[in-house]
PDB file of C-alpha atoms and ligand atoms in Angstrom:
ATOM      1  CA  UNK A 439     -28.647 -89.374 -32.464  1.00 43.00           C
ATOM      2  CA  UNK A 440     -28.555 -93.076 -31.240  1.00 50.00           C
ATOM      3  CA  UNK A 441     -27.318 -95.489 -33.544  1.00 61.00           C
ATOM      4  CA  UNK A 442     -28.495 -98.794 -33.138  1.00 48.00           C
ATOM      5  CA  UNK A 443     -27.293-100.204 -36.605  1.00 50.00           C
ATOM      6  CA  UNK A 444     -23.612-101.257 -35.970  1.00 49.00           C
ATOM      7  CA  UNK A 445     -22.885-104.514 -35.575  1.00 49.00           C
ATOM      8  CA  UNK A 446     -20.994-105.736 -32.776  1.00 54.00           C
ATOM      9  CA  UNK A 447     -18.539-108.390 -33.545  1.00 51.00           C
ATOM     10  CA  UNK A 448     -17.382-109.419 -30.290  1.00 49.00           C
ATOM     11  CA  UNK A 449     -16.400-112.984 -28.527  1.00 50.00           C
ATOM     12  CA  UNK A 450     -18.968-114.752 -26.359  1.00 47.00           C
ATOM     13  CA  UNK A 451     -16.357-113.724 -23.164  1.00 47.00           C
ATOM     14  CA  UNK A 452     -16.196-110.052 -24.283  1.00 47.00           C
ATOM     15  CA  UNK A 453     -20.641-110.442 -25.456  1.00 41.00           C
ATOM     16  CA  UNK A 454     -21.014-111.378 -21.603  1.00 40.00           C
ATOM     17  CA  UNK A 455     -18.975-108.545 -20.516  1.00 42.00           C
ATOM     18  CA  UNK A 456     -21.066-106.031 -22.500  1.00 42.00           C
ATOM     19  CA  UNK A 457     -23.812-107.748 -21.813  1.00 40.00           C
ATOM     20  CA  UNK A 458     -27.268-106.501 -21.257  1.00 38.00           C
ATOM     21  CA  UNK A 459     -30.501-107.072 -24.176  1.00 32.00           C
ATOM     22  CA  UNK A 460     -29.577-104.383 -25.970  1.00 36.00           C
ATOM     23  CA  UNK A 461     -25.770-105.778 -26.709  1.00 38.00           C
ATOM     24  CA  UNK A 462     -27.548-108.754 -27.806  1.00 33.00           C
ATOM     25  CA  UNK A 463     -29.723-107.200 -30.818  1.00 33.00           C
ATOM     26  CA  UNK A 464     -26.492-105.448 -31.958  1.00 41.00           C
ATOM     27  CA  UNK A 465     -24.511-109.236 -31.824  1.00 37.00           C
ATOM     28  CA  UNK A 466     -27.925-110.172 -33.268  1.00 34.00           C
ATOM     29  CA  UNK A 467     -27.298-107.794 -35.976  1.00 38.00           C
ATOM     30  CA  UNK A 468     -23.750-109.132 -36.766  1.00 40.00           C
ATOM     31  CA  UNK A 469     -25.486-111.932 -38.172  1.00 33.00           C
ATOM     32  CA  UNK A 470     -26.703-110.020 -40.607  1.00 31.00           C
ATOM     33  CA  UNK A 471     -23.722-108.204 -41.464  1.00 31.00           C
ATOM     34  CA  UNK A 472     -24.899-107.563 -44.624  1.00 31.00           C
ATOM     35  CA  UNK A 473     -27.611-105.571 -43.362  1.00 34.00           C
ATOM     36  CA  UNK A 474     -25.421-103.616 -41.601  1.00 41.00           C
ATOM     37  CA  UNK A 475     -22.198-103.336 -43.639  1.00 54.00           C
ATOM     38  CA  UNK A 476     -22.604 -99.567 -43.905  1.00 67.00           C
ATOM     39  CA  UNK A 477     -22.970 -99.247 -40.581  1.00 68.00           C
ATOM     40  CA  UNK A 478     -20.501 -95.639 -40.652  1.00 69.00           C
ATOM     41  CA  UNK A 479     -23.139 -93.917 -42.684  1.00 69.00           C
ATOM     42  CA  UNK A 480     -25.859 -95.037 -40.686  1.00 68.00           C
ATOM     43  CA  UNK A 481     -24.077 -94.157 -37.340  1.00 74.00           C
ATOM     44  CA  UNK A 482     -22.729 -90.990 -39.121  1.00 81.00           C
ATOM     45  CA  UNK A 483     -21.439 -88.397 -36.368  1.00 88.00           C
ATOM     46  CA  UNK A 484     -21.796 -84.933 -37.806  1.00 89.00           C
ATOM     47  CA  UNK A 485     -19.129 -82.073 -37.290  1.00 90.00           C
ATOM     48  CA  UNK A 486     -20.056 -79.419 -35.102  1.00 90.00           C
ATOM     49  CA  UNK A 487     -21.172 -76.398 -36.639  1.00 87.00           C
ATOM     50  CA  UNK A 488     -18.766 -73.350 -37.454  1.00 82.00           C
ATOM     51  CA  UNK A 489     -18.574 -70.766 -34.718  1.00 87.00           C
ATOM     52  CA  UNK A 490     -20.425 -73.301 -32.356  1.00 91.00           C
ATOM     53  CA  UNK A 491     -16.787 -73.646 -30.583  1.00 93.00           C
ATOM     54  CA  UNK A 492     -13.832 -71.945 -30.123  1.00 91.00           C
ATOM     55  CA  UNK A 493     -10.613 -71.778 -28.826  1.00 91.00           C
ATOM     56  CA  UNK A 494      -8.788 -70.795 -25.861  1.00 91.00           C
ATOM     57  CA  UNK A 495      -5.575 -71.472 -24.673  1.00 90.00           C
ATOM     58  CA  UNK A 496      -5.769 -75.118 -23.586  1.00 92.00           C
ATOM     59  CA  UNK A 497      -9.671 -75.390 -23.859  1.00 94.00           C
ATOM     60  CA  UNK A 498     -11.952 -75.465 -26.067  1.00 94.00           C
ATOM     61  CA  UNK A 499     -15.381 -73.744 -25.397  1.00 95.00           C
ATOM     62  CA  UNK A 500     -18.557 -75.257 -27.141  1.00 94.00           C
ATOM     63  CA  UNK A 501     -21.934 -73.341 -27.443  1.00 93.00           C
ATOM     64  CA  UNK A 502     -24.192 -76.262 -26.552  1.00 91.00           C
ATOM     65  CA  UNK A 503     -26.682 -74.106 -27.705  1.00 89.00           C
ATOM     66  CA  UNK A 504     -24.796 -73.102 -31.173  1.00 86.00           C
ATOM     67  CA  UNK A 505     -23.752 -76.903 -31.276  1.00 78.00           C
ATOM     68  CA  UNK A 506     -27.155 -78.523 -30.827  1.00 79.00           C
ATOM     69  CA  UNK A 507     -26.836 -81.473 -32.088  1.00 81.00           C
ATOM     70  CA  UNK A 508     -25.816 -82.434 -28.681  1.00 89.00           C
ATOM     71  CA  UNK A 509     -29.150 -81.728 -27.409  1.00 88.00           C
ATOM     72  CA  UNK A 510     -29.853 -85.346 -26.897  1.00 91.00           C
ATOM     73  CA  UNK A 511     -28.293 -87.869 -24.792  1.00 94.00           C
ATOM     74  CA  UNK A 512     -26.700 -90.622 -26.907  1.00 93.00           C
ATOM     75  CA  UNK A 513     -25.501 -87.551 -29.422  1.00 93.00           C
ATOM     76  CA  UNK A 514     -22.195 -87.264 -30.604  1.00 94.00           C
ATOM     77  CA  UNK A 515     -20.343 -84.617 -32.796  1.00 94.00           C
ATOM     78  CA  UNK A 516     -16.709 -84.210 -34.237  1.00 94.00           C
ATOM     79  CA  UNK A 517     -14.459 -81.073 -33.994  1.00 92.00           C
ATOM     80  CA  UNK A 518     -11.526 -80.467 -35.390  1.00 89.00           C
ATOM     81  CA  UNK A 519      -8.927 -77.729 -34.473  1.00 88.00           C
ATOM     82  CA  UNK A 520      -6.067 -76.225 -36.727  1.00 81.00           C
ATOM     83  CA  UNK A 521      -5.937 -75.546 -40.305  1.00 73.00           C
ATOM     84  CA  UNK A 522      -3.822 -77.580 -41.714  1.00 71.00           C
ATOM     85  CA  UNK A 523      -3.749 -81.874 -41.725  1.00 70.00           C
ATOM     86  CA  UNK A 524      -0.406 -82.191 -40.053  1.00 69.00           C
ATOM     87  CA  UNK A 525      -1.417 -79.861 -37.080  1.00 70.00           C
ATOM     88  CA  UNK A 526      -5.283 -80.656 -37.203  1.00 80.00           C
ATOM     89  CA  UNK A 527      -6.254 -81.937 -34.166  1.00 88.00           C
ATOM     90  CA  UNK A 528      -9.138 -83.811 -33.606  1.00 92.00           C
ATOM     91  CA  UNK A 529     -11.965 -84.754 -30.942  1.00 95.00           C
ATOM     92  CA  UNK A 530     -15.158 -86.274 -30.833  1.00 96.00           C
ATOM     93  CA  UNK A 531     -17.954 -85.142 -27.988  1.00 96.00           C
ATOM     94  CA  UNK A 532     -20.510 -87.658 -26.740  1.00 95.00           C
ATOM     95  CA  UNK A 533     -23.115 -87.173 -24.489  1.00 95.00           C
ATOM     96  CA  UNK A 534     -23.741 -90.246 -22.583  1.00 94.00           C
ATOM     97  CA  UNK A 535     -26.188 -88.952 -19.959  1.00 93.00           C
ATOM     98  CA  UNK A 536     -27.834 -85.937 -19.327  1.00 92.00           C
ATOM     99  CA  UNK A 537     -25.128 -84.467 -18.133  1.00 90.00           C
ATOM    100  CA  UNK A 538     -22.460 -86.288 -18.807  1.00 94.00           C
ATOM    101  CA  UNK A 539     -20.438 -85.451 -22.018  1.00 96.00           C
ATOM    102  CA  UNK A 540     -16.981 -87.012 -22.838  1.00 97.00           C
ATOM    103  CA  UNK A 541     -14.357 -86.004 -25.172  1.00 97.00           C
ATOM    104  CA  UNK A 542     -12.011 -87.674 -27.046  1.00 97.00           C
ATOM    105  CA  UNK A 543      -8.784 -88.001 -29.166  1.00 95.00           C
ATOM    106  CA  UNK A 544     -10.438 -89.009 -32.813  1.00 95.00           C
ATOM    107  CA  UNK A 545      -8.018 -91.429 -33.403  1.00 94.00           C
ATOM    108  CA  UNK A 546      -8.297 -94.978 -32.805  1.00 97.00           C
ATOM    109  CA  UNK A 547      -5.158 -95.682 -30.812  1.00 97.00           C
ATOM    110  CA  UNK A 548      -4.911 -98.726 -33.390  1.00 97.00           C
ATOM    111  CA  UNK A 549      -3.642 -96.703 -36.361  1.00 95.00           C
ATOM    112  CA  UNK A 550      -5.668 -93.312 -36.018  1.00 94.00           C
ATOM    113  CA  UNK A 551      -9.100 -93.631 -37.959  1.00 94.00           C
ATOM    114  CA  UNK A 552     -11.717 -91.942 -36.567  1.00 94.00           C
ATOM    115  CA  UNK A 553     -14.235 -92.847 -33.832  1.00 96.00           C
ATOM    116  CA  UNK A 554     -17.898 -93.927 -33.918  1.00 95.00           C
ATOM    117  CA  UNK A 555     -20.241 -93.680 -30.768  1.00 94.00           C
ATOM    118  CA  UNK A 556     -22.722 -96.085 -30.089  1.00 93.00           C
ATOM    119  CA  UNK A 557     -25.006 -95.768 -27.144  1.00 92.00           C
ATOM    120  CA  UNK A 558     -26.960 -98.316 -27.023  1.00 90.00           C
ATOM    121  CA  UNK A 559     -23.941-100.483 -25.748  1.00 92.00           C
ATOM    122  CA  UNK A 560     -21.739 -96.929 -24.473  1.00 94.00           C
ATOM    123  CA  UNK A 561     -19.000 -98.038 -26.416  1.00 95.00           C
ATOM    124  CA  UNK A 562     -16.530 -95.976 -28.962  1.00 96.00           C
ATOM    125  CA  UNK A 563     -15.864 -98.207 -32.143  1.00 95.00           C
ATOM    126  CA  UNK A 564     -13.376 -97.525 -34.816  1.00 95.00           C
ATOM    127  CA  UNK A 565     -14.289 -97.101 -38.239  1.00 92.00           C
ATOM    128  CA  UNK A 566     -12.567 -99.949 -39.134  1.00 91.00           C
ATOM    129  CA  UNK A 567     -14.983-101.695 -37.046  1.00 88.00           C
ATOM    130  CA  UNK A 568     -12.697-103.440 -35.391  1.00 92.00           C
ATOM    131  CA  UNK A 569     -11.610-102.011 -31.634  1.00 97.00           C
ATOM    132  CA  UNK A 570     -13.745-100.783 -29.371  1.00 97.00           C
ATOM    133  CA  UNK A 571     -13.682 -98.452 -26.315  1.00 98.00           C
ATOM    134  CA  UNK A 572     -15.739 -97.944 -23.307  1.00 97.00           C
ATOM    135  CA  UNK A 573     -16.782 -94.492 -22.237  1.00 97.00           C
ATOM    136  CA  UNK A 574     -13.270 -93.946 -19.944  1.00 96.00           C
ATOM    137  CA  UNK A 575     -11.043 -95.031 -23.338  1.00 97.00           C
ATOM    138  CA  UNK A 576     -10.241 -97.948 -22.213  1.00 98.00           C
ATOM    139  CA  UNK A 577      -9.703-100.715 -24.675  1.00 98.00           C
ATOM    140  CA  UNK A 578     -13.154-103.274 -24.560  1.00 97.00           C
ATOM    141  CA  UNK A 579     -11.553-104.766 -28.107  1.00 95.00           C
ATOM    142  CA  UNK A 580      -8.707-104.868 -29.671  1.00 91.00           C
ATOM    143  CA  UNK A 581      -6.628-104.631 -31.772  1.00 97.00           C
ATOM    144  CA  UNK A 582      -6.103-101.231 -30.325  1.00 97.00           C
ATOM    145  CA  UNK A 583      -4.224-102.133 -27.221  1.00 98.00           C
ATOM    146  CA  UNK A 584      -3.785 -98.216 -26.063  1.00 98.00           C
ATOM    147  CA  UNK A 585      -6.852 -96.837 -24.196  1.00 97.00           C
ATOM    148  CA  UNK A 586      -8.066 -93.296 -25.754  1.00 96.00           C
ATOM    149  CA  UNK A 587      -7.444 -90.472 -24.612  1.00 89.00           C
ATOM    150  CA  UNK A 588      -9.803 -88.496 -22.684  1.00 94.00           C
ATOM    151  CA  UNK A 589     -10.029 -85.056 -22.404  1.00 96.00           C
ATOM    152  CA  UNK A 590     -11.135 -83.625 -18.979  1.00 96.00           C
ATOM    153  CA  UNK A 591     -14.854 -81.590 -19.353  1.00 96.00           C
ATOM    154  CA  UNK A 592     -16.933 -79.212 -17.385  1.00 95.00           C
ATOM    155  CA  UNK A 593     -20.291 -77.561 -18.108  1.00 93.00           C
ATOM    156  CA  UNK A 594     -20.915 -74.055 -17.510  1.00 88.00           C
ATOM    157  CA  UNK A 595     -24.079 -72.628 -18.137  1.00 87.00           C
ATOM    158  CA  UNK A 596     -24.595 -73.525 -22.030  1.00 90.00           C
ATOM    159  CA  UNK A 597     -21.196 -73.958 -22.603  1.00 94.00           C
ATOM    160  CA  UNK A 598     -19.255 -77.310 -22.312  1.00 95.00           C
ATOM    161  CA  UNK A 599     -15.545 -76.934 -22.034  1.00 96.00           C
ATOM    162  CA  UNK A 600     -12.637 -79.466 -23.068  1.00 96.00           C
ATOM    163  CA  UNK A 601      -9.290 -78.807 -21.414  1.00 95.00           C
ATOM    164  CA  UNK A 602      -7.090 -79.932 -24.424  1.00 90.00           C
TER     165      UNK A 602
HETATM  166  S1  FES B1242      -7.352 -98.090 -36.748  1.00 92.60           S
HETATM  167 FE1  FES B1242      -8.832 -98.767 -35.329  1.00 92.60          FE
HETATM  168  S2  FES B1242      -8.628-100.919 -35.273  1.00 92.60           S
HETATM  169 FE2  FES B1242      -7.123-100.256 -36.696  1.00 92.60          FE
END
């Protein structure tokens, strides 16, 4: 999937930063927010399929196969681990390049909502729609002010593991 709906509401100092054409069609889109104003459902980031990953120990082992709505670069897909809310743990796989996938915390480091990938600009933006992150967590926007945290990840075969 590669969303290029979501506006990017960004200062002219942090626009130049990002820069690049296609940063400018998404601050070109902010102008017509209202276009855009469901931008999460547009840019929605499905959760991986049941028995596509699993658990062990301190990883977690994804079936790229199973899970194969990573097939794509500029894909992204949620997991979440535990049963229950208060232990639930949640990450959010992106797959930047063709081979490069990063993994995530969920939680904007602002006040925990979940994460949005878009890769026409490789950023991570909140759902609020308000901080963003580049593709090593750090903080592009605020007004997170606490990079992500990233979760180390190797490929093996069709598998993709997270150390957790
Ligand atoms: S929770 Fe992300 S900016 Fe507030």
């Amino acid at each position: 999937m590669e969303c290029n709906k979501a506006p990017l509401r960004v200062s002219r100092r942090e626009f130049i930063k990002l820069s690049g054409a296609t940063v400018f069609c998404a601050y070109a889109g902010a102008v017509g927010l209202s276009a855009c104003s469901n931008w999460q459902a547009e840019c929605n980031i499905p959760h991986a399929p049941g028995g596509s990953y699993r658990r062990e120990g301190d990883k977690v082992i994804v079936s790229l196969t199973a899970a194969n709505v990573l097939r794509e670069v500029g894909a992204a897909v949620r997991l979440r681990l535990g049963h229950d809310k208060d232990s639930e743990q949640r990450i959010i796989i992106v797959r930047s390049n063709v081979d490069t996938y990063r993994a995530f915390a969920d939680r904007c480091t602002h006040n925990g909502k979940e994460l949005y990938y878009l890769h026409e600009e490789k950023v991570l933006r909140c759902y609020s729609g308000r901080s963003y992150f580049d593709l090593e967590g750090r903080v592009i926007k605020g007004p997170a002010e606490i990079a992500l945290h990233p979760f180390q990840t190797h490929q093996a075969e069709d598998e993709l593991v997270i150390e957790i």
